[in-house]
Amino acid sequence: MASFQLRQFHFFKREALEDLPDAFKQSELLMASNGGDLIFVADSTGHIHIVNRAFVVRSFLATSEASGTRITQMLHIHQARILLTVEENVTAAGSRPVIKLWAVDRLLRQGDTQPVAVKYQQPSSTPYPLTAVAATPSISQIALGFAGGHIVLVRGNILKSRSTKQRTIHVAPEPITNLHFVADSAGTSVTLYATSTAQTMTFDTTGSKGEPTILEERGCGIGCSLVNEEDELIVARDEAIYFYTTDGRGPCFAFDAPKVLLRRFKHYLLLATAAPSTMAPALANPVEHSPLESVGPKTYSYNDATTFTILDTRNKLVAYTGVVAGGVRGVATEWGSVFVLGGHGSLDFFSEKDLLEKLDILYRQNLYPLAVKMAQNGSYDLTSVAGIYKRYGDWLYAKDDFDTAMSQYIQTIGFVEPSYVIRKYLDAQRLGNLTSYLQELHTAGMATSDHTTLLLNCYTKLRDEERLNQFIHTQEDYQFDVDTAIHVCRQAGFYEQALYLADKFSKTGMYLKLRVEDQDDIKSALEYMRKLGDTDISAYLAEFGRRCLSSLPRETTELLVDVCIKGMDTRAAAATAGKGDRDQAVPSQRAISTVSPPLLSMRHIQHLFADQPSWLAAFLEQVIARRWQQGSPALELVDEEENDVKSAWNTLLELYLCGVESPLHEQSSPSERKQSPKQRALELLRSSHTSIDWDRAYILCASNGFAEGIAALYEQRGDVAALLDLFIEHNNMDSMRKLLDEHGEDQPDLYVKALHYFARNPQLSNSEEMLSECLETIEKHGLMSPLRVLQALGGSDQSGVTLGMVRGYIMRQISATTKRIQDNKSVISSYAADYKANTEKMEALRSKPVVFQSTKCSSCMTPLDLPSIHFLCKHSYHQRCLGDVGDSCPRCLSDNQMLEDQRRAQEQSTKQHDVFFDKLQHADDGFGFIAAWFSKSPFAFAKLVDQ
């Protein structure tokens, strides 16, 4: 028998129930159940016994008392709590089956044995046994199948025997063996499954026609079909078990054995099978035909059913098989168990083992795939299922079946620590398996950066570039650490893969490192950087600029110039916008923040050219030309741009002074190409558009011995004295002559320095002429005393000035001095005469009487009369003409007041020391100033203070 091709197990415990109620001790019992926590047993005397969970039996007589009357079929419609029975007189020929409906609840509560009889008419004149019956859950339809091939449908209010209608929906020569109703979820469409010995059919009993749909031109025996929870018709034939829907046949389950009974328990199929026996009586003698016997070309009797089999179609195995003595008379599935009624009145109880017991059985037989399937179908939690996969993998690994073992370990991802599996496959010969595991680990999103590193290392060790590309190119959600992946690919030399990841995930820094440091593809790196934002490109140019300059200096310099100019323009625009907002006093988003982005400033760029001074010069020239020499010398500088400007000019000047030539000059005009770097530096210093730090420029020029540059700096500052010192230092006669001609009139002091120079260098050409010119200017402006001039001309051993060179000057000075002495003597004599006269006058006023001879009033010019007043100044007045003048002569009052003011001012000036020293510092002749100050008797007003 083919049933032994399936794996057989004892997943059910079988127990024979002892001390059964007397109802089970009768012969020829019929048992039925369909939910509702009850089992119905009919015996040969016509009694029906209702058995509850505690095996308490309630019995009643369900047939008439006529001899030979018995229950041939029972159907419990548990939804309506109705028991349908078919009563037949098996001894009387041509008897009509009686169909009764019993209210189960009334039977249990009140013992009411008044059934409802279903009214129907025989479909043919020849009486045939009723071989199949079915009812809808609402008892609104009942289908009757006869051995003559008729199917009668009774519809209406059957429970109340009202408005029922009957029609024959099928007539065929083959006996009807099974009927089953199914309805859709809304209950609007009802379908009748029907089987005969030759056909499997469906009928739409909702309509009026009821034309059959032939599902297959094969049937089955009585009791060998049922409907499962999915409304599928299951048909048991000798060779297999078939599944049907209303659309046709579905899958089948091969199980070759003569089947006489089919029932369902959960997802199990309960089969009673038997070996072929004597053919049952023919249909021509319906009186002798037992309703429990199927009819057809090959039939089997319940008495032949000696094997009871429980099939697990979901897991494709035999869950139990055993022999039932006397054959299987009935099967009931209630209270979570299976009850099998044997032909000798035995009742066997089958209880399903729990899942752990089943799995333990499978473990002992190493049937791990079946254990997994059973655990999954048994709603086992995922962790436990993974544990089974782990045990299966360990078993396969122990048998050196590493490939299959890895397939099981993959199923444990998310439940078993990955390191448990990884440690088993670290051997170089098993890297392929380890790669598969790690790849699935990433697909499940359970990988860490270490796992990514290990997976990519596996790819690189295997040199499996195809799978590596597939891993990084076909990922949708990229469940791995991208930085780690890039690092591993880079370390292994898979630069293209690393570049792909870096570009896809915007890992700009890593992308540029790969291009610059690993591939030395500077051109691609520069093209990539041009696509970046201002902030990013500034940061990465600062990092990779030096390396790029060493390979592609021209292209890199152009990029640096563009970035620098753009940064300056951005800052300028932001500052201008912020200034406009502040001027208008309007709060706006631009006025809130005028801080420029952190762009790369020129001062931060220059260090990149440490090894490329010529290209630094080119960079600075380009930036200066494009930003600060756009025809606007008064370009407004913003933020830190002023510092950038100074830095650029100073650095460019230093490069020129060091002899650095810009490579871009090769493309300039011939006249520009002929210019030397120092000529360019001189132009730079003389340009009015430059913004050079003077002190730094001076140090650069001085350290490089660039006198022309120093001169340009002095000219720029207007320091003519320093410029003359420079010319004197370098014996530049022509420049000295030109400088004295231009600035001698404004700054005659220059001739003093020139005099000292020419006095030390009389051998120079035109020295005598220049010496005479200097002496004339000094003499004209009184810059030096003759004594100092003579000391300058002859006070040094290096002086080569002869008396003849300065004869004219000496003679003029002697004449001027003689004349000045004579003038001073004349003034002294005049002052002495005045002093003597005033002294004699004062003495006469003190010691001699004064004679007043005036006869007229000095005010009104009329003759004097008494009273009159006379003053010592010889002026006389009428008393009436004086008024309130007081003691002073009105005519001399202004002169006296002026003298008093001068005396008071002189007294105050003696206390103003800061004024004295300020005038002394700015006086051309300090000695003369002090002499004049002493002449004003500064100490006449001093007061002695006792110490």
Coordinates of C-alpha atoms in Angstrom, one line a residue, residues 231-699:
D231 CA -15.7 25.5 1.7
E232 CA -13.7 23.1 -0.4
L233 CA -15.1 19.7 -1.2
I234 CA -12.7 16.9 -0.2
V235 CA -13.3 13.6 -2.0
A236 CA -11.6 10.3 -0.9
R237 CA -11.0 7.9 -3.6
D238 CA -9.0 4.7 -3.5
E239 CA -5.9 6.2 -5.1
A240 CA -5.9 9.7 -3.6
I241 CA -7.7 12.4 -1.8
Y242 CA -8.9 15.3 -4.0
F243 CA -9.9 18.9 -3.3
Y244 CA -12.5 20.8 -5.2
T245 CA -13.9 24.2 -5.3
T246 CA -16.9 25.5 -7.2
D247 CA -14.5 26.4 -10.1
G248 CA -13.0 22.9 -10.5
R249 CA -10.6 20.4 -9.1
G250 CA -7.7 21.7 -7.0
P251 CA -4.7 19.8 -5.5
C252 CA -4.7 16.2 -4.5
F253 CA -3.1 14.1 -1.8
A254 CA -1.8 10.7 -2.9
F255 CA -2.9 8.0 -0.5
D256 CA -3.6 4.7 -2.1
A257 CA -5.9 2.6 0.0
P258 CA -9.6 1.5 -0.3
K259 CA -11.5 4.1 1.7
V260 CA -14.9 3.6 3.3
L261 CA -15.1 6.7 5.6
L262 CA -13.8 10.2 5.6
R263 CA -14.1 12.7 8.4
R264 CA -12.3 15.9 9.4
F265 CA -10.6 17.0 12.7
K266 CA -8.9 20.4 12.7
H267 CA -6.5 20.1 9.7
Y268 CA -6.4 16.4 9.8
L269 CA -8.3 13.9 7.7
L270 CA -9.7 10.8 9.4
L271 CA -9.8 7.8 7.2
A272 CA -11.2 4.3 7.6
T273 CA -9.6 2.0 5.0
A274 CA -10.2 -1.7 4.3
A275 CA -9.0 -4.4 1.9
P276 CA -11.5 -5.3 -0.9
S277 CA -14.2 -7.7 0.2
T278 CA -17.3 -9.4 -1.3
M279 CA -19.3 -7.0 -3.4
A280 CA -22.2 -5.5 -1.7
P281 CA -25.8 -6.4 -2.8
A282 CA -26.8 -4.9 -6.1
L283 CA -29.0 -1.8 -6.3
A284 CA -31.7 -3.9 -7.8
N285 CA -32.6 -5.2 -4.4
P286 CA -33.0 -2.0 -2.4
V287 CA -34.7 -3.7 0.5
E288 CA -31.7 -5.8 1.3
H289 CA -29.3 -2.9 0.7
S290 CA -27.8 -1.4 3.9
P291 CA -27.7 2.4 4.0
L292 CA -24.2 2.1 5.4
E293 CA -22.9 0.4 2.4
S294 CA -21.7 2.3 -0.7
V295 CA -22.8 1.2 -4.1
G296 CA -20.9 1.2 -7.4
P297 CA -18.5 -0.8 -9.4
K298 CA -16.3 -1.4 -6.4
T299 CA -17.7 -1.2 -2.9
Y300 CA -16.6 -1.8 0.6
S301 CA -18.4 -2.5 3.8
Y302 CA -17.9 -0.9 7.2
N303 CA -17.3 -4.3 8.5
D304 CA -14.2 -4.4 6.3
A305 CA -12.7 -1.2 7.7
T306 CA -10.0 -2.5 10.0
T307 CA -7.5 0.4 9.7
F308 CA -8.0 3.9 11.1
T309 CA -5.7 6.5 9.7
I310 CA -5.2 10.1 10.7
L311 CA -3.6 12.1 7.8
D312 CA -1.9 15.5 8.2
T313 CA -2.3 16.9 4.7
R314 CA -0.7 20.1 5.7
N315 CA 2.6 18.5 6.7
K316 CA 2.2 15.5 4.3
L317 CA 2.5 12.8 6.9
V318 CA 0.5 10.1 8.7
A319 CA -0.2 11.3 12.2
Y320 CA -1.6 8.0 13.3
T321 CA -2.5 4.6 12.0
G322 CA -4.0 1.7 13.8
V323 CA -6.4 -1.3 13.6
V324 CA -9.9 -1.1 14.9
A325 CA -11.3 -4.4 15.7
G326 CA -14.6 -5.2 13.9
G327 CA -14.2 -2.2 11.6
V328 CA -15.0 1.4 12.1
R329 CA -18.7 2.0 12.7
G330 CA -18.5 5.7 13.3
V331 CA -16.3 8.7 14.0
A332 CA -17.1 11.7 16.1
T333 CA -14.9 14.8 16.7
E334 CA -16.0 16.6 19.8
W335 CA -14.3 18.3 22.8
G336 CA -11.0 18.6 21.0
S337 CA -10.7 14.9 20.5
V338 CA -11.6 12.0 18.2
F339 CA -13.9 9.2 19.1
V340 CA -13.9 6.0 17.0
L341 CA -16.8 3.6 17.4
G342 CA -15.7 0.0 16.6
G343 CA -17.7 -2.8 15.3
H344 CA -17.6 -4.7 18.6
G345 CA -19.0 -1.9 20.6
S346 CA -15.6 -0.4 21.5
L347 CA -15.1 3.3 21.8
D348 CA -11.5 4.5 21.3
F349 CA -10.5 8.0 22.4
F350 CA -7.8 9.8 20.4
S351 CA -6.1 12.9 21.8
E352 CA -3.5 14.9 20.0
K353 CA -0.1 15.1 21.5
D354 CA 1.1 18.7 22.2
L355 CA 3.6 20.2 19.8
L356 CA 6.6 19.8 22.1
E357 CA 6.0 16.0 22.2
K358 CA 5.7 15.9 18.4
L359 CA 8.9 17.9 17.9
D360 CA 10.7 15.7 20.3
I361 CA 9.7 12.6 18.2
L362 CA 11.0 14.4 15.1
Y363 CA 14.3 15.4 16.8
R364 CA 15.0 11.8 17.8
Q365 CA 14.6 10.8 14.1
N366 CA 16.6 13.9 12.9
L367 CA 13.6 15.0 10.8
Y368 CA 14.3 18.7 11.2
P369 CA 12.7 19.9 8.0
L370 CA 9.4 18.3 9.1
A371 CA 9.9 19.7 12.6
V372 CA 10.3 23.2 11.1
K373 CA 7.2 22.8 8.9
M374 CA 5.1 21.5 11.8
A375 CA 6.3 24.3 14.1
Q376 CA 5.4 26.9 11.6
N377 CA 2.0 25.4 10.9
G378 CA 1.4 25.0 14.6
S379 CA 1.8 28.8 15.1
Y380 CA 5.0 28.3 16.9
D381 CA 6.8 31.6 17.8
L382 CA 9.6 32.6 15.5
T383 CA 12.3 32.3 18.2
S384 CA 11.4 28.6 18.7
V385 CA 11.3 28.0 15.0
A386 CA 14.7 29.5 14.7
G387 CA 15.9 27.2 17.4
I388 CA 14.8 24.2 15.3
Y389 CA 16.7 25.6 12.3
K390 CA 19.8 26.0 14.5
R391 CA 19.6 22.4 15.7
Y392 CA 19.1 21.3 12.1
G393 CA 22.1 23.3 11.0
D394 CA 24.3 22.0 13.8
W395 CA 23.4 18.4 12.8
L396 CA 24.2 19.1 9.1
Y397 CA 27.5 20.8 10.1
A398 CA 28.5 17.8 12.2
K399 CA 28.0 15.7 9.1
D400 CA 30.2 18.1 7.1
D401 CA 27.3 19.2 4.9
F402 CA 28.3 22.8 5.2
D403 CA 26.3 24.2 2.3
T404 CA 23.0 22.8 3.5
A405 CA 23.8 23.7 7.1
M406 CA 24.4 27.3 6.0
S407 CA 20.9 27.3 4.4
Q408 CA 19.5 26.5 7.9
Y409 CA 21.7 29.0 9.7
I410 CA 20.4 31.7 7.4
Q411 CA 16.9 31.0 8.6
T412 CA 18.0 31.8 12.2
I413 CA 19.0 35.4 11.3
G414 CA 17.5 37.7 13.9
F415 CA 17.2 35.1 16.5
V416 CA 20.6 33.4 16.9
E417 CA 23.7 35.5 17.6
P418 CA 25.5 35.9 14.2
S419 CA 28.9 35.3 15.8
Y420 CA 27.8 31.7 16.6
V421 CA 27.5 31.0 12.8
I422 CA 30.4 33.2 11.8
R423 CA 32.9 31.4 14.0
K424 CA 32.0 28.1 12.3
Y425 CA 32.8 29.4 8.8
L426 CA 35.9 31.5 9.3
D427 CA 38.0 28.8 7.6
A428 CA 39.2 30.0 4.2
Q429 CA 37.6 27.0 2.5
R430 CA 34.2 28.1 3.7
L431 CA 34.3 31.7 2.8
G432 CA 31.7 31.2 0.2
N433 CA 29.2 30.0 2.7
L434 CA 30.1 32.7 5.1
T435 CA 29.6 35.3 2.3
S436 CA 26.1 34.0 1.7
Y437 CA 25.2 34.2 5.4
L438 CA 26.6 37.7 5.7
Q439 CA 24.7 38.8 2.6
E440 CA 21.5 37.6 4.0
L441 CA 22.3 39.2 7.3
H442 CA 22.6 42.5 5.5
T443 CA 19.3 41.9 3.6
A444 CA 17.6 41.4 6.9
G445 CA 18.9 44.7 8.3
M446 CA 20.7 42.9 11.2
A447 CA 24.2 43.6 10.1
T448 CA 26.6 45.8 12.0
S449 CA 29.6 47.6 10.7
D450 CA 31.8 44.6 11.7
H451 CA 29.6 42.3 9.6
T452 CA 29.9 44.7 6.7
T453 CA 33.6 44.7 7.0
L454 CA 33.7 41.0 7.2
L455 CA 31.4 40.5 4.1
L456 CA 33.4 42.9 2.0
N457 CA 36.6 41.3 3.1
C458 CA 35.1 38.0 2.0
Y459 CA 34.3 39.4 -1.4
T460 CA 37.8 40.8 -1.6
K461 CA 39.5 37.6 -0.4
L462 CA 37.5 35.6 -3.0
R463 CA 38.2 38.3 -5.6
D464 CA 34.5 38.1 -6.4
E465 CA 34.1 41.4 -8.0
E466 CA 30.8 40.4 -9.6
R467 CA 29.1 39.7 -6.3
L468 CA 30.7 42.7 -4.8
N469 CA 29.2 44.9 -7.5
Q470 CA 25.9 43.2 -7.1
F471 CA 26.0 43.8 -3.4
I472 CA 26.6 47.5 -3.6
H473 CA 24.7 48.3 -6.8
T474 CA 21.5 46.4 -6.3
Q475 CA 20.8 47.3 -2.7
E476 CA 17.6 49.4 -2.3
D477 CA 17.8 50.4 1.3
Y478 CA 21.5 49.8 1.9
Q479 CA 21.3 48.1 5.2
F480 CA 25.0 48.5 6.0
D481 CA 27.4 51.0 7.3
V482 CA 28.5 52.9 4.2
D483 CA 31.7 54.3 5.7
T484 CA 32.9 50.9 6.6
A485 CA 32.1 49.5 3.1
I486 CA 34.1 52.3 1.5
H487 CA 37.0 51.8 3.8
V488 CA 37.2 48.0 3.1
C489 CA 36.8 48.4 -0.7
R490 CA 39.5 51.1 -0.6
Q491 CA 41.8 48.9 1.5
A492 CA 41.4 46.0 -0.8
G493 CA 42.0 48.0 -4.0
F494 CA 38.4 48.0 -5.3
Y495 CA 38.5 51.7 -6.0
E496 CA 35.6 51.8 -8.5
Q497 CA 33.2 50.2 -6.0
A498 CA 34.4 52.5 -3.2
L499 CA 33.9 55.5 -5.6
Y500 CA 30.4 54.4 -6.4
L501 CA 29.4 54.2 -2.8
A502 CA 31.1 57.5 -1.9
D503 CA 29.4 59.2 -4.8
K504 CA 25.9 57.7 -4.2
F505 CA 25.9 58.6 -0.5
S506 CA 27.6 62.0 -0.9
K507 CA 30.7 61.0 1.0
T508 CA 32.6 63.8 -0.6
G509 CA 35.7 63.6 1.5
M510 CA 36.2 59.9 0.9
Y511 CA 35.4 60.3 -2.8
L512 CA 38.2 62.9 -3.2
K513 CA 40.6 60.8 -1.2
L514 CA 40.0 57.9 -3.5
R515 CA 40.5 60.1 -6.6
V516 CA 43.5 62.0 -5.3
E517 CA 45.4 59.7 -3.0
D518 CA 44.6 56.3 -4.5
Q519 CA 44.0 56.8 -8.2
D520 CA 45.9 60.0 -8.6
D521 CA 43.1 61.2 -10.9
I522 CA 43.4 64.8 -10.2
K523 CA 41.4 65.9 -13.2
S524 CA 38.3 64.0 -12.1
A525 CA 38.7 65.3 -8.6
L526 CA 38.8 68.8 -9.8
E527 CA 35.7 68.3 -12.0
Y528 CA 33.9 66.8 -9.0
M529 CA 34.9 69.7 -6.7
R530 CA 33.5 72.2 -9.2
K531 CA 30.0 70.6 -8.6
L532 CA 30.2 71.1 -4.9
G533 CA 28.7 73.9 -2.8
D534 CA 30.8 76.9 -1.7
T535 CA 31.3 75.6 1.8
D536 CA 32.2 72.1 0.8
I537 CA 34.6 73.0 -2.0
S538 CA 36.4 75.4 0.3
A539 CA 37.0 72.7 2.9
Y540 CA 38.2 70.1 0.4
L541 CA 40.4 72.4 -1.5
A542 CA 42.1 73.2 1.7
E543 CA 42.6 69.5 2.3
F544 CA 43.6 68.3 -1.2
G545 CA 44.8 71.5 -2.9
R546 CA 48.5 70.9 -2.4
R547 CA 48.3 67.4 -4.0
C548 CA 46.3 68.8 -6.9
L549 CA 48.7 71.6 -7.5
S550 CA 51.6 69.2 -7.7
S551 CA 49.9 67.3 -10.5
L552 CA 47.7 69.8 -12.4
P553 CA 48.9 73.3 -11.2
R554 CA 47.2 75.3 -14.0
E555 CA 43.7 73.7 -13.6
T556 CA 44.0 73.7 -9.8
T557 CA 45.0 77.4 -9.8
E558 CA 42.1 78.3 -12.0
L559 CA 39.7 76.5 -9.6
L560 CA 41.2 78.2 -6.6
V561 CA 40.9 81.6 -8.3
D562 CA 37.2 80.9 -9.0
V563 CA 36.5 79.8 -5.5
C564 CA 38.3 82.7 -4.0
I565 CA 36.5 85.3 -6.2
K566 CA 33.2 83.7 -5.6
G567 CA 33.7 83.8 -1.9
M568 CA 34.6 87.4 -1.9
D569 CA 31.6 88.3 -4.1
T570 CA 29.3 86.4 -1.8
R571 CA 30.6 88.2 1.3
A572 CA 30.4 91.5 -0.5
A573 CA 26.8 90.9 -1.5
A574 CA 25.8 89.8 2.0
A575 CA 27.5 92.9 3.5
T576 CA 25.8 95.2 1.0
A577 CA 22.4 93.7 1.7
G578 CA 22.9 93.9 5.4
K579 CA 24.1 97.5 5.2
G580 CA 21.0 98.5 3.1
D581 CA 18.7 96.9 5.6
R582 CA 20.4 98.7 8.5
D583 CA 20.2 102.0 6.7
Q584 CA 16.5 101.6 6.1
A585 CA 16.0 100.4 9.7
V586 CA 13.7 97.6 8.3
P587 CA 14.0 94.3 10.1
S588 CA 14.4 91.6 7.5
Q589 CA 15.9 88.2 7.1
R590 CA 18.9 89.6 5.4
A591 CA 19.5 92.1 8.1
I592 CA 19.2 89.6 10.9
S593 CA 22.3 87.8 9.8
T594 CA 24.9 89.2 7.5
V595 CA 27.6 86.7 8.5
S596 CA 29.1 85.3 5.4
P597 CA 29.5 81.6 4.9
P598 CA 32.8 80.0 5.9
L599 CA 34.3 80.2 2.4
L600 CA 37.9 79.7 1.8
S601 CA 39.7 83.0 2.1
M602 CA 42.8 83.9 0.2
R603 CA 45.0 83.9 3.2
H604 CA 44.0 80.3 3.8
I605 CA 44.8 79.3 0.3
Q606 CA 48.3 80.6 0.0
H607 CA 49.9 77.9 2.1
L608 CA 48.8 75.4 -0.5
F609 CA 51.4 76.9 -2.9
A610 CA 54.3 76.2 -0.5
D611 CA 56.0 74.1 -3.2
Q612 CA 54.6 76.0 -6.2
P613 CA 55.8 79.7 -5.8
S614 CA 55.4 80.4 -9.5
W615 CA 51.8 79.3 -9.5
L616 CA 51.2 81.2 -6.3
A617 CA 52.3 84.3 -8.2
A618 CA 49.9 83.4 -11.0
F619 CA 47.1 82.8 -8.5
L620 CA 47.6 86.2 -6.8
E621 CA 47.8 88.0 -10.1
Q622 CA 44.6 86.5 -11.3
V623 CA 42.7 87.3 -8.1
I624 CA 44.0 90.8 -8.0
A625 CA 43.2 91.4 -11.6
R626 CA 39.7 90.0 -11.4
R627 CA 38.7 91.4 -8.0
W628 CA 40.7 94.5 -7.1
Q629 CA 41.7 95.9 -10.5
Q630 CA 38.3 96.1 -12.2
G631 CA 38.7 99.8 -13.0
S632 CA 37.5 100.9 -9.6
P633 CA 40.4 102.0 -7.4
A634 CA 38.0 102.9 -4.7
L635 CA 36.5 99.4 -4.5
E636 CA 34.8 99.0 -1.1
L637 CA 36.2 96.2 0.9
V638 CA 34.0 94.1 3.3
D639 CA 34.6 91.8 6.2
E640 CA 38.1 90.4 6.2
E641 CA 38.7 91.2 2.5
E642 CA 40.9 94.1 3.5
N643 CA 43.3 91.7 5.2
D644 CA 43.1 89.5 2.1
V645 CA 44.1 92.4 0.0
K646 CA 47.1 93.3 2.1
S647 CA 48.1 89.6 2.2
A648 CA 47.9 89.3 -1.5
W649 CA 49.9 92.4 -2.4
N650 CA 52.6 91.6 0.3
T651 CA 53.0 88.0 -0.8
L652 CA 53.1 89.0 -4.5
L653 CA 55.7 91.6 -3.8
E654 CA 57.8 89.1 -1.9
L655 CA 57.6 86.6 -4.8
Y656 CA 58.7 89.3 -7.3
L657 CA 61.6 90.3 -5.1
C658 CA 62.7 86.6 -4.8
G659 CA 62.7 86.4 -8.6
V660 CA 59.6 84.3 -9.0
E661 CA 58.0 84.5 -12.5
S662 CA 54.4 83.6 -13.1
P663 CA 53.9 80.8 -15.8
L664 CA 51.0 82.8 -17.1
H665 CA 53.3 85.5 -18.4
E666 CA 54.3 83.2 -21.2
Q667 CA 50.9 83.9 -22.7
S668 CA 51.1 87.7 -22.2
S669 CA 52.3 90.3 -24.7
P670 CA 56.0 90.6 -25.6
S671 CA 56.5 93.8 -23.7
E672 CA 55.2 92.1 -20.5
R673 CA 57.3 89.0 -21.0
K674 CA 60.4 91.2 -21.1
Q675 CA 59.7 92.6 -17.7
S676 CA 61.8 91.2 -14.9
P677 CA 60.3 90.3 -11.5
K678 CA 61.9 93.3 -9.9
Q679 CA 60.5 95.6 -12.5
R680 CA 57.1 94.1 -11.7
A681 CA 57.7 94.6 -8.0
L682 CA 58.6 98.3 -8.7
E683 CA 55.4 98.8 -10.6
L684 CA 53.6 97.2 -7.8
L685 CA 55.1 99.6 -5.3
R686 CA 54.4 102.6 -7.4
S687 CA 50.8 101.7 -8.3
S688 CA 48.1 103.7 -6.7
H689 CA 45.7 100.7 -6.6
T690 CA 47.9 98.6 -4.4
S691 CA 47.3 98.1 -0.7
I692 CA 50.7 97.0 0.6
D693 CA 51.7 97.0 4.2
W694 CA 54.4 99.6 4.2
D695 CA 56.5 98.2 7.0
R696 CA 56.5 94.7 5.6
A697 CA 57.3 96.0 2.1
Y698 CA 60.2 98.0 3.5
I699 CA 61.6 95.0 5.3

